[in-house]
GROMACS .gro file of C-alpha atoms in nm:
model
   37
    1MET     CA    1   6.694   8.131   0.933
    2SER     CA    2   6.917   8.427   0.968
    3LYS     CA    3   6.720   8.793   1.110
    4GLU     CA    4   6.875   8.918   0.725
    5GLY     CA    5   6.773   8.633   0.560
    6ALA     CA    6   6.427   8.716   0.639
    7ASP     CA    7   6.436   9.102   0.618
    8LYS     CA    8   6.544   8.998   0.262
    9VAL     CA    9   6.262   8.790   0.200
   10GLY     CA   10   6.026   9.082   0.349
   11ASN     CA   11   6.149   9.296   0.086
   12LYS     CA   12   6.113   9.087  -0.197
   13LEU     CA   13   5.753   9.000  -0.061
   14ALA     CA   14   5.668   9.385   0.028
   15ASN     CA   15   5.848   9.479  -0.322
   16ALA     CA   16   5.614   9.214  -0.513
   17ALA     CA   17   5.308   9.350  -0.297
   18LEU     CA   18   5.384   9.706  -0.431
   19ILE     CA   19   5.446   9.616  -0.792
   20LEU     CA   20   5.134   9.436  -0.754
   21ALA     CA   21   4.902   9.721  -0.631
   22THR     CA   22   5.020   9.909  -0.892
   23CYS     CA   23   4.958   9.729  -1.172
   24LEU     CA   24   4.576   9.691  -1.038
   25GLY     CA   25   4.619  10.072  -0.976
   26ILE     CA   26   4.670  10.137  -1.327
   27SER     CA   27   4.428   9.881  -1.537
   28ALA     CA   28   4.161   9.994  -1.294
   29LEU     CA   29   4.238  10.341  -1.392
   30MET     CA   30   4.249  10.225  -1.742
   31ILE     CA   31   3.929  10.038  -1.725
   32ALA     CA   32   3.751  10.362  -1.535
   33TYR     CA   33   3.881  10.565  -1.809
   34SER     CA   34   3.779  10.382  -2.097
   35TYR     CA   35   3.390  10.355  -1.986
   36LEU     CA   36   3.386  10.741  -1.893
   37MET     CA   37   3.519  10.811  -2.270
   0.00000   0.00000   0.00000
């Protein structure tokens, strides 16, 4: 595998992890908010 190919795969994984973390963070905030209200 070329270095560029590995970089592209790494970027995709990083983006997926970021999106997942954002979704988890938002749902955690929603749950916390609904408990507080």
